[in-house]
XYZ file of C-alpha atoms in Angstrom:
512
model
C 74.236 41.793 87.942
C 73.015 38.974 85.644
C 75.203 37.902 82.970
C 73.773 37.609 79.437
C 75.402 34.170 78.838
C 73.498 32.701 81.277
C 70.302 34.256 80.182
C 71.061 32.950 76.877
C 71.825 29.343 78.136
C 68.570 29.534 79.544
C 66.636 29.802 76.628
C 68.525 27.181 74.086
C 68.060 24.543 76.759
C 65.656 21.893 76.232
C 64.987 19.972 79.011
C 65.171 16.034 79.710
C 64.065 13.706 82.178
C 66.895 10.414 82.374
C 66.325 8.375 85.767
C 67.236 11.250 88.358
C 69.306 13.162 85.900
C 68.102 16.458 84.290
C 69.620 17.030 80.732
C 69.589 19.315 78.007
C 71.052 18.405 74.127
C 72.138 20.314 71.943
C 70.744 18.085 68.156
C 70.545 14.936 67.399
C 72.705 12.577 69.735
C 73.564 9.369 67.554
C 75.502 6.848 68.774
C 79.160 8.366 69.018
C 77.822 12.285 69.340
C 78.175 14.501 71.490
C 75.699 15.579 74.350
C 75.900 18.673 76.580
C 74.969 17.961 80.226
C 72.948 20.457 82.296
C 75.756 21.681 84.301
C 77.411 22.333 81.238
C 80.391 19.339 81.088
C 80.177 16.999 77.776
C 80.426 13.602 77.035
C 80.149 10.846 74.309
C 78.506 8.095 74.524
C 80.523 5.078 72.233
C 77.205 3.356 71.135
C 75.822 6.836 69.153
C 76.956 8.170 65.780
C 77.739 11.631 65.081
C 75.565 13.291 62.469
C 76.988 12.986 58.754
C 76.584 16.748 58.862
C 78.027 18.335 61.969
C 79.279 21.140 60.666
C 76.017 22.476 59.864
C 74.181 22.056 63.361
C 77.728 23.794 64.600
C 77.294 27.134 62.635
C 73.540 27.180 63.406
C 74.560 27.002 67.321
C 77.007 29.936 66.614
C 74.507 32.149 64.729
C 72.381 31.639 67.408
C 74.772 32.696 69.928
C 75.867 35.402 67.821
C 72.106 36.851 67.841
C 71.477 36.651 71.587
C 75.055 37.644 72.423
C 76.084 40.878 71.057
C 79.582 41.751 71.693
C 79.827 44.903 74.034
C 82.177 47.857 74.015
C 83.356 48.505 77.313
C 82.121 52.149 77.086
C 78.840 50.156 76.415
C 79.466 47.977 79.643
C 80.203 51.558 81.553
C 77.121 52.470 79.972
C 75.240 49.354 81.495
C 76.779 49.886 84.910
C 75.890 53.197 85.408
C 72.108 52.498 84.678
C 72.106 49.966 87.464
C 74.543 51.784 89.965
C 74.506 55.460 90.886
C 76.204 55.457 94.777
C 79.479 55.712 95.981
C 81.529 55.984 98.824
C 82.061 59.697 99.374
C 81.451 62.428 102.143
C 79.891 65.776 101.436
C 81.805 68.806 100.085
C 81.294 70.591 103.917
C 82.761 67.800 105.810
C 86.171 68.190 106.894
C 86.676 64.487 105.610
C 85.739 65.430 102.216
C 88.853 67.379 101.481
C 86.950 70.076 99.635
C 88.906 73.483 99.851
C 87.609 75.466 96.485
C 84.769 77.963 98.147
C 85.641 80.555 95.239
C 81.689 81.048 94.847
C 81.060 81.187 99.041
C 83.746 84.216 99.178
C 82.376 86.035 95.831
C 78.903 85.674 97.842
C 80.617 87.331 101.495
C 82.305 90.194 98.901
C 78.544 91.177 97.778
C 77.084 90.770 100.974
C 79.595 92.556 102.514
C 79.322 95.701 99.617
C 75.203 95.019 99.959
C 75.277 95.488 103.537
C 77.639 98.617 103.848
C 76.035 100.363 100.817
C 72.543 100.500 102.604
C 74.440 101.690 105.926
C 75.821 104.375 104.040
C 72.611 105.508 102.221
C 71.142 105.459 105.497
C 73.734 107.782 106.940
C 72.832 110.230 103.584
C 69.540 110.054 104.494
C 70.378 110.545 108.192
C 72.720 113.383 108.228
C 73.035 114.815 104.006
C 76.419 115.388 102.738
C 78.843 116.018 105.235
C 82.061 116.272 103.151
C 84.287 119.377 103.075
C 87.481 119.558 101.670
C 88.296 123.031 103.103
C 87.599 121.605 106.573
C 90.759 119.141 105.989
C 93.321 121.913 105.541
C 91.581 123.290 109.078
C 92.758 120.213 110.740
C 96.062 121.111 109.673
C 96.402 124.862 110.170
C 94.295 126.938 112.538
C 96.422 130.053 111.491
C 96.425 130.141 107.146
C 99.706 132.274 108.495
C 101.115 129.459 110.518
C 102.410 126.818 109.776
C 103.921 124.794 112.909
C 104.373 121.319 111.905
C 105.871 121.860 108.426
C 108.116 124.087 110.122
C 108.934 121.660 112.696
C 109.770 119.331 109.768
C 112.483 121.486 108.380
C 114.119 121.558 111.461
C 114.676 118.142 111.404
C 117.815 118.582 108.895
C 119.659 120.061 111.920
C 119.451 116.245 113.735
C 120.619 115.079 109.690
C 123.680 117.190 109.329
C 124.784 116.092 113.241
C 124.251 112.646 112.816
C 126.231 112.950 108.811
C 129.123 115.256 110.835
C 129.147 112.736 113.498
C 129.894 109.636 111.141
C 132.689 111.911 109.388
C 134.871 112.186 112.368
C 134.556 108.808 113.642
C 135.639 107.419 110.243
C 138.728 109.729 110.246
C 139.632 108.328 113.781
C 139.181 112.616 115.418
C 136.885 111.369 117.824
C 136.551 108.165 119.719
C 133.917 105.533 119.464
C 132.929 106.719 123.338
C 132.466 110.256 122.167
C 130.650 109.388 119.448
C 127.925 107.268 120.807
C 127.654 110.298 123.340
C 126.802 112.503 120.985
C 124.674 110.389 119.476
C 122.561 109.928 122.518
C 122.521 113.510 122.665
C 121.294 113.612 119.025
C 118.616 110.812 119.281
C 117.182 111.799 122.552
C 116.706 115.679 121.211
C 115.240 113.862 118.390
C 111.779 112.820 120.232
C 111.852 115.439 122.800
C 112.178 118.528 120.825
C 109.079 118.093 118.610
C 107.182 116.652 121.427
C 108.110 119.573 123.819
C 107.327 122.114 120.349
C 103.483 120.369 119.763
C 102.673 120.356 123.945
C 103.352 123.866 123.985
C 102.398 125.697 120.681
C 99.019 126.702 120.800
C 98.644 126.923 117.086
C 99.283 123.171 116.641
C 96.572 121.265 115.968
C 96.558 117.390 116.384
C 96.439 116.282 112.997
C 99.635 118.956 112.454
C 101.082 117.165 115.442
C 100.459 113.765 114.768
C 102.135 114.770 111.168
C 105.498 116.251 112.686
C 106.202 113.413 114.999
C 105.366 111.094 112.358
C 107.991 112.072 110.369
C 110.873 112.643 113.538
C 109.967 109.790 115.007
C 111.061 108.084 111.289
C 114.081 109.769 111.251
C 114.596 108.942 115.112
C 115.025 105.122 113.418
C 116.750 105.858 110.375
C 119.133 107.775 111.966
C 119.667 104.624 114.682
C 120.068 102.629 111.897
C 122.459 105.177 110.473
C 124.652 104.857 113.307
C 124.585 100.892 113.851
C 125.929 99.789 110.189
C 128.302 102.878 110.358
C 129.741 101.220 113.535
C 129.553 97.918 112.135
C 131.579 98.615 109.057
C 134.213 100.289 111.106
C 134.621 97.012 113.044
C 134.763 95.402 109.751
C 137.884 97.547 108.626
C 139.583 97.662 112.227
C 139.740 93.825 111.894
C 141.075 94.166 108.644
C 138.069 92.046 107.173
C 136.436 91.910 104.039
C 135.206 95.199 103.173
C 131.236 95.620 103.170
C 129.968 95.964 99.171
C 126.797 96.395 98.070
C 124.984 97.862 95.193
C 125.130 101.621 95.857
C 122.391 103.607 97.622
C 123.226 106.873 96.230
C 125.066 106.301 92.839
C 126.272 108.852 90.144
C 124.153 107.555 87.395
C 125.410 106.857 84.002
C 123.743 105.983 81.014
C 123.939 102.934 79.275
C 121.624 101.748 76.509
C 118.498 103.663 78.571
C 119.247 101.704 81.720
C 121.253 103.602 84.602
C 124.475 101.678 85.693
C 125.247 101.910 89.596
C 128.892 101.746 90.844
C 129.526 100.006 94.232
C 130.756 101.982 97.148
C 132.504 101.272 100.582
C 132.748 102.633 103.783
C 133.777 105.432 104.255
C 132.533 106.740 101.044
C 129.290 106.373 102.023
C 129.357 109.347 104.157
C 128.037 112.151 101.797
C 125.150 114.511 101.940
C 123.294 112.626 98.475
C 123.922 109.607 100.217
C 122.209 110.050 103.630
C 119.389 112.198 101.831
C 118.623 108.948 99.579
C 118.082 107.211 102.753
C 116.000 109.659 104.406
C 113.619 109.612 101.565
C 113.959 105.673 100.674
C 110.799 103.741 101.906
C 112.563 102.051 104.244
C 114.222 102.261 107.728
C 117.481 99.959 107.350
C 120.377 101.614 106.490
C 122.944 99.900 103.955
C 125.799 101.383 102.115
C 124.063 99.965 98.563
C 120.791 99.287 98.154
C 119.355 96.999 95.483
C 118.021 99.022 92.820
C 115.612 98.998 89.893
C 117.286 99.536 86.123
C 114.897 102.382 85.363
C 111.234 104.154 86.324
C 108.594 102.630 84.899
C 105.978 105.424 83.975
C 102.911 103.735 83.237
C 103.887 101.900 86.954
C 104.008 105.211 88.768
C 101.384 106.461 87.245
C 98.924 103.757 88.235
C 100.645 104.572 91.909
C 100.334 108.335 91.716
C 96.215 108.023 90.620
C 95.612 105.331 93.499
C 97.143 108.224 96.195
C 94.841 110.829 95.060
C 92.069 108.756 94.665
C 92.621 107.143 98.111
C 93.369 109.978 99.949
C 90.257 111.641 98.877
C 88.104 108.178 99.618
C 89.442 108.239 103.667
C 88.595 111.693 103.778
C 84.849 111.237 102.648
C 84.927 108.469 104.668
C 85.987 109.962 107.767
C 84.201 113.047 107.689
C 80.707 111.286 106.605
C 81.069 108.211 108.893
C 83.700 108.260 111.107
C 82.380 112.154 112.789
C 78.605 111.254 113.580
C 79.080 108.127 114.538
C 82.103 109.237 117.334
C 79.972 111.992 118.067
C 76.808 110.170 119.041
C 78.576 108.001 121.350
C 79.460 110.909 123.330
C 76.346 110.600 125.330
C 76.149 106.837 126.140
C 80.273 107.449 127.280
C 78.597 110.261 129.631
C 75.458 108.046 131.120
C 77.104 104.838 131.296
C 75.456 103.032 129.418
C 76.965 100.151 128.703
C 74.391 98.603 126.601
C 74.422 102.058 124.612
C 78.162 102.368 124.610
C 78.471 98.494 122.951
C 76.370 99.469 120.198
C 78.178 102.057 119.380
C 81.255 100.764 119.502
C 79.844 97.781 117.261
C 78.368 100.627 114.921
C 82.129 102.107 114.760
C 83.813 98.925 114.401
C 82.718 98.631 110.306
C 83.747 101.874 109.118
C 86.636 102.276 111.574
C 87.926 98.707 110.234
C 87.473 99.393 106.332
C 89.068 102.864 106.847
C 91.948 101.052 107.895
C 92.138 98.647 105.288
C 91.760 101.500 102.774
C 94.427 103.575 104.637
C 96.988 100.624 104.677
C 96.805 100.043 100.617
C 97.225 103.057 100.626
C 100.409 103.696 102.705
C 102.156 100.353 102.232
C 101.051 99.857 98.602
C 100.154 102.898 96.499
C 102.610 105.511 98.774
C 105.511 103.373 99.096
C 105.633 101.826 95.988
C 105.683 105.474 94.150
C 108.415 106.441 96.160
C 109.888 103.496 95.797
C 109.722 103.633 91.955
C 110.417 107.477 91.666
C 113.974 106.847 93.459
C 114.402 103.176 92.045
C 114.445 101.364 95.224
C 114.517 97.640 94.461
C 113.544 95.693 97.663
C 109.182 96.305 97.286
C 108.352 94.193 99.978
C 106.827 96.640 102.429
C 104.162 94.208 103.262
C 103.176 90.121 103.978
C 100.554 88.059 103.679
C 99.085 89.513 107.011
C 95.832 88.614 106.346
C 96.502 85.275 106.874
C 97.489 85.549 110.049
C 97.211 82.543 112.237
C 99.039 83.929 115.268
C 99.032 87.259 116.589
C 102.879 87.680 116.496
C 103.004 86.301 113.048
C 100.524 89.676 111.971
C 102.758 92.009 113.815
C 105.423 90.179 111.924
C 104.192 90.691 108.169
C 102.106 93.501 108.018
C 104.723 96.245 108.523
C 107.869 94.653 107.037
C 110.354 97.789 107.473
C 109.424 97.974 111.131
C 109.641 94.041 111.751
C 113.262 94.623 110.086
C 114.327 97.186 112.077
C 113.480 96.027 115.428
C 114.195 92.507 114.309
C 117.619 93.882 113.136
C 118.893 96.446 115.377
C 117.052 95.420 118.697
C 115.650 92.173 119.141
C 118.733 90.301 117.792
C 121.551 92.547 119.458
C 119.994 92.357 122.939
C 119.456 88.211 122.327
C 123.125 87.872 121.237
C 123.726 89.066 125.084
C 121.651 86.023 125.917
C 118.609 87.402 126.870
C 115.549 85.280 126.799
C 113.347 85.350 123.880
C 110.466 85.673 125.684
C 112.051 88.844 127.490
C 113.184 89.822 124.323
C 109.506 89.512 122.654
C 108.485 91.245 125.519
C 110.705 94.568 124.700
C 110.022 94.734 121.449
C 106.200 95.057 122.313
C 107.039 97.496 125.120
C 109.330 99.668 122.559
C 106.174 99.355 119.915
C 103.715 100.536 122.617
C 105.827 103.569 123.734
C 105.789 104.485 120.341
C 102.126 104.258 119.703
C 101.169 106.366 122.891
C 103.706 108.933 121.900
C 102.059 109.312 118.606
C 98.988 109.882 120.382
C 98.766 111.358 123.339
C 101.154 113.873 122.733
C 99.443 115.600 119.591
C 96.170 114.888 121.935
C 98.289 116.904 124.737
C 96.803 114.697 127.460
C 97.826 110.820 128.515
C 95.310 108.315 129.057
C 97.921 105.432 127.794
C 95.220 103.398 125.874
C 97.295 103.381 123.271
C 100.143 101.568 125.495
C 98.141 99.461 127.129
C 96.041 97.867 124.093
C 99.753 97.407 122.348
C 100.789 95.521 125.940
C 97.648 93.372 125.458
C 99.039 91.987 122.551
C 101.209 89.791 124.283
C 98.512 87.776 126.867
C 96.681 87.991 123.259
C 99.163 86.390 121.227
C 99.971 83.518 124.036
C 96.161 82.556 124.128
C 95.910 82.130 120.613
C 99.188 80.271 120.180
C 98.266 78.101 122.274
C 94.909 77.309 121.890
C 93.653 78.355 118.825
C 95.044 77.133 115.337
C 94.215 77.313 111.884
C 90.860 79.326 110.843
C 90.530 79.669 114.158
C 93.287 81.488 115.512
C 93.003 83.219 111.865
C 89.155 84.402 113.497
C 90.662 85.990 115.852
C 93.304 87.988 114.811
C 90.555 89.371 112.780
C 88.457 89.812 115.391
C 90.556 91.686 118.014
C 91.567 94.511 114.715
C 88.117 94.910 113.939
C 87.104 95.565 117.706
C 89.945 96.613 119.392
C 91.255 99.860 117.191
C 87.519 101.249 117.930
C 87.485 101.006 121.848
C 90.735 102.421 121.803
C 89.590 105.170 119.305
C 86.602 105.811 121.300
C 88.390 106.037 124.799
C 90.770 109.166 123.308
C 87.695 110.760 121.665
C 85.945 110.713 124.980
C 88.765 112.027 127.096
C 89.721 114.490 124.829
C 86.008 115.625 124.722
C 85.714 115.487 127.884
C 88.803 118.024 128.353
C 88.693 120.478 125.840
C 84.704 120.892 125.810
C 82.964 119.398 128.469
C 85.567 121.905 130.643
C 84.542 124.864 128.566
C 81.028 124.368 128.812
């Protein structure tokens, strides 16, 4: 960049030829003045005088100056630079180098692609197949008798394995049975717990699978609540055999008394936990870990359940629509490619299930873990909300089944995982059980309303664990994130469409 001094210099130098020397003056130079050399040093020479006005060739240099050098801001000078530069060092916004991270715009674009793309797939399947949605065949999926009602009945019932395990807890605190007897009986109580309904839905006629699936639902909640139940019962007798500090917490099942609009909850200790309000409050709390208090909310915020109550009724009718319109014609046009074997066929259709399959599980989880549990939550004034992690973030596989059903990761983490590593089992055997416990579950809830056993259920929960090794240990970050993704959004529909297939297979393939 060229300085303007210089350029100025340049011009209000008059040149001069002395010998081999060039030099430029600035006026006169008498005898005693003083001359400006070309490289810009000065010097008097003793035999010249010095003008008898100096002071005015002075201010006429310094006007000059003045007039062809302006003094610059330095937002001018900014200004100046920019004009002549434009690059700098810098990588693009892509490049992992760049450090770039806001792609706010990039995931608004995937949200209307994604709502672009699955509104024309479902005006094609209006187009393909009309309205398919019936609200009176829902309540047929429920009842095949309007006279009988199996599963509801079959939940009543379940106060009988209540009342034992309440009765149980009474005479252990009083010391009239032992702590042998009572872990007998409540083997006795637990194991009748998952084999009566399951022995009730294989054999009634009149149940239907949804009915079933229903009814062991809800026992084979209570079969963990009631575990639970029985574990912090023991514990807090150990507590007051060692004459220890006695376990207080806020109470779970308080007699409520007003103060200034907000309800004021007493604390309790074992064993005055042991009453029928008390183990009721549990059975209905959103959550499967017993505790003699529970944190709970000052008072019920309407507006809040509200909001709740509208986003059950509204979701509830959305996965029904979607079910019936999508989920039925797409399951039953795969029938035939499942018969043929055609593989080629059978992807496709599996691929074709895999969208609507995934967002009715999406829907179906805000639902549940959001919009259900917070409402009941609210309506009793549970305090601990967190029902639910930030799943969807997921690196690892075992860090999903860690966050995305908190009140199960609780209870296994709290009254199986840790009590069998505490007897120094490895934690890899210990991972290992939990799975295997999750997986029995999951076929159970299956195959049993189904009333045959394929055990795809089992083995897809068992293939979690291979799963989760290969991406802990080789893929990280958005990576490993991919995947997670990728094996819910295909793997619930093979499994889906393997039990679909059998059970077509059976019940009308058979027939036919």
């Amino acid at each position: 960049m060229y300085q303007i001094s210089e350029v100025v210099d340049s011009n209000d130098r008059v040149p001069m030829m002395t010998g081999r020397t060039r030099r430029s003056t600035i006026g006169p130079t008498p005898a005693g003045g003083i001359s400006k050399q070309a490289n810009g040093s000065k010097q008097s020479s003793a035999g010249e005088k010095t003008p008898s006005h100096p002071s005015h060739s002075n201010g006429k240099v310094k006007k000059e100056k003045q007039v062809h050098e302006p003094v610059r801001t330095p937002q001018e000078r900014s200004t100046i630079c920019e004009r002549l530069s434009c690059h700098v060092l810098q990588e693009s916004l892509l490049s992992s180098a760049s450090g770039y991270s806001n792609y706010r715009g990039i995931l608004n674009w995937c949200v209307v692609m994604l709502v672009l793309s699955n509104a024309r797939l479902f005006l094609e399947n209006l187009l393909k197949y009309g309205i398919l949605v019936d609200p009176i065949q829902v309540v047929s999926l429920f009842l095949k008798d309007p006279y009988s009602w199996p599963a509801p009945c079959l939940v009543i019932v379940s106060n009988v394995f209540i009342m034992a395990a309440l009765y149980t807890e009474r005479r252990l605190s009083v010391g009239t049975i032992s702590e042998t007897t009572g872990t007998f009986l409540y083997l006795v109580n637990l194991t009748t717990l998952l084999c009566f309904p399951s022995a009730t839905v294989l054999t009634l006629t009149s149940m239907t699978p949804a009915g079933g699936v229903f009814a062991l639902g809800v026992y084979t909640i209570l079969f963990m609540k009631l575990y639970s139940y029985k574990d912090v019962n023991m514990w807090c007798r150990e507590i007051r055999h060692t004459k220890a500090r006695t376990l207080t917490r806020s109470h779970s099942c308080p007699s409520v008394a007003q103060s200034n609009g907000s309800a004021v909850h007493s604390h309790v200790s074992y064993p005055g936990n042991l009453t029928h309000r008390d183990i009721y409050y549990f059975v209905f709390a959103p959550t499967l870990c017993y505790e003699l208090n529970f944190p709970r909310s000052p008072r019920i915020r309407k507006s809040f359940l509200l909001r709740r109550l509208f986003e059950m009724l509204f979701f509830i009718q959305l996965l029904i629509g979607l079910v019936q319109q999508w989920i039925v014609p797409t399951i039953q046009n795969s029938m035939k490619p499942f018969q043929d074997m055609d593989f080629s066929r059978m992807m496709e259709r599996m691929l074709k299930l895999a969208v609507p399959n995934h967002l009715i599980w999406l829907i179906f989880f805000y639902w549940f873990f959001h919009s259900s549990m917070n409402f009941v939550a609210e309506l009793m004034q549970f305090g601990d909300r967190e029902f639910y992690r930030d799943w969807w973030n997921s690196e690892t596989v075992t860090y999903f089944w860690s966050n995305w059903n908190i009140p199960v990761h609780k209870w296994c983490l709290r009254h199986f995982y840790k009590p069998i590593m505490r007897r120094g089992v490895n934690k890899w055997v210990a991972q290992t059980a939990v799975f295997l416990v999750s997986a029995f579950f999951h076929e159970y809830l299956v195959s049993v309303p189904l009333k045959m056993f394929r055990l795809w259920a089992f083995m897809g929960m068992m293939s979690q664990i291979p799963l989760a090794w290969f991406v802990g240990r080789f893929l990280r970050g958005n990576h490993g994130n991919a995947a997670v993704w990728i094996s819910l959004i295909i793997g619930q529909p093979v499994a889906v469409l393997m039990y679909v297939h059998d059970y077509y297979v059976i019940h009308y393939m058979s027939q036919s």
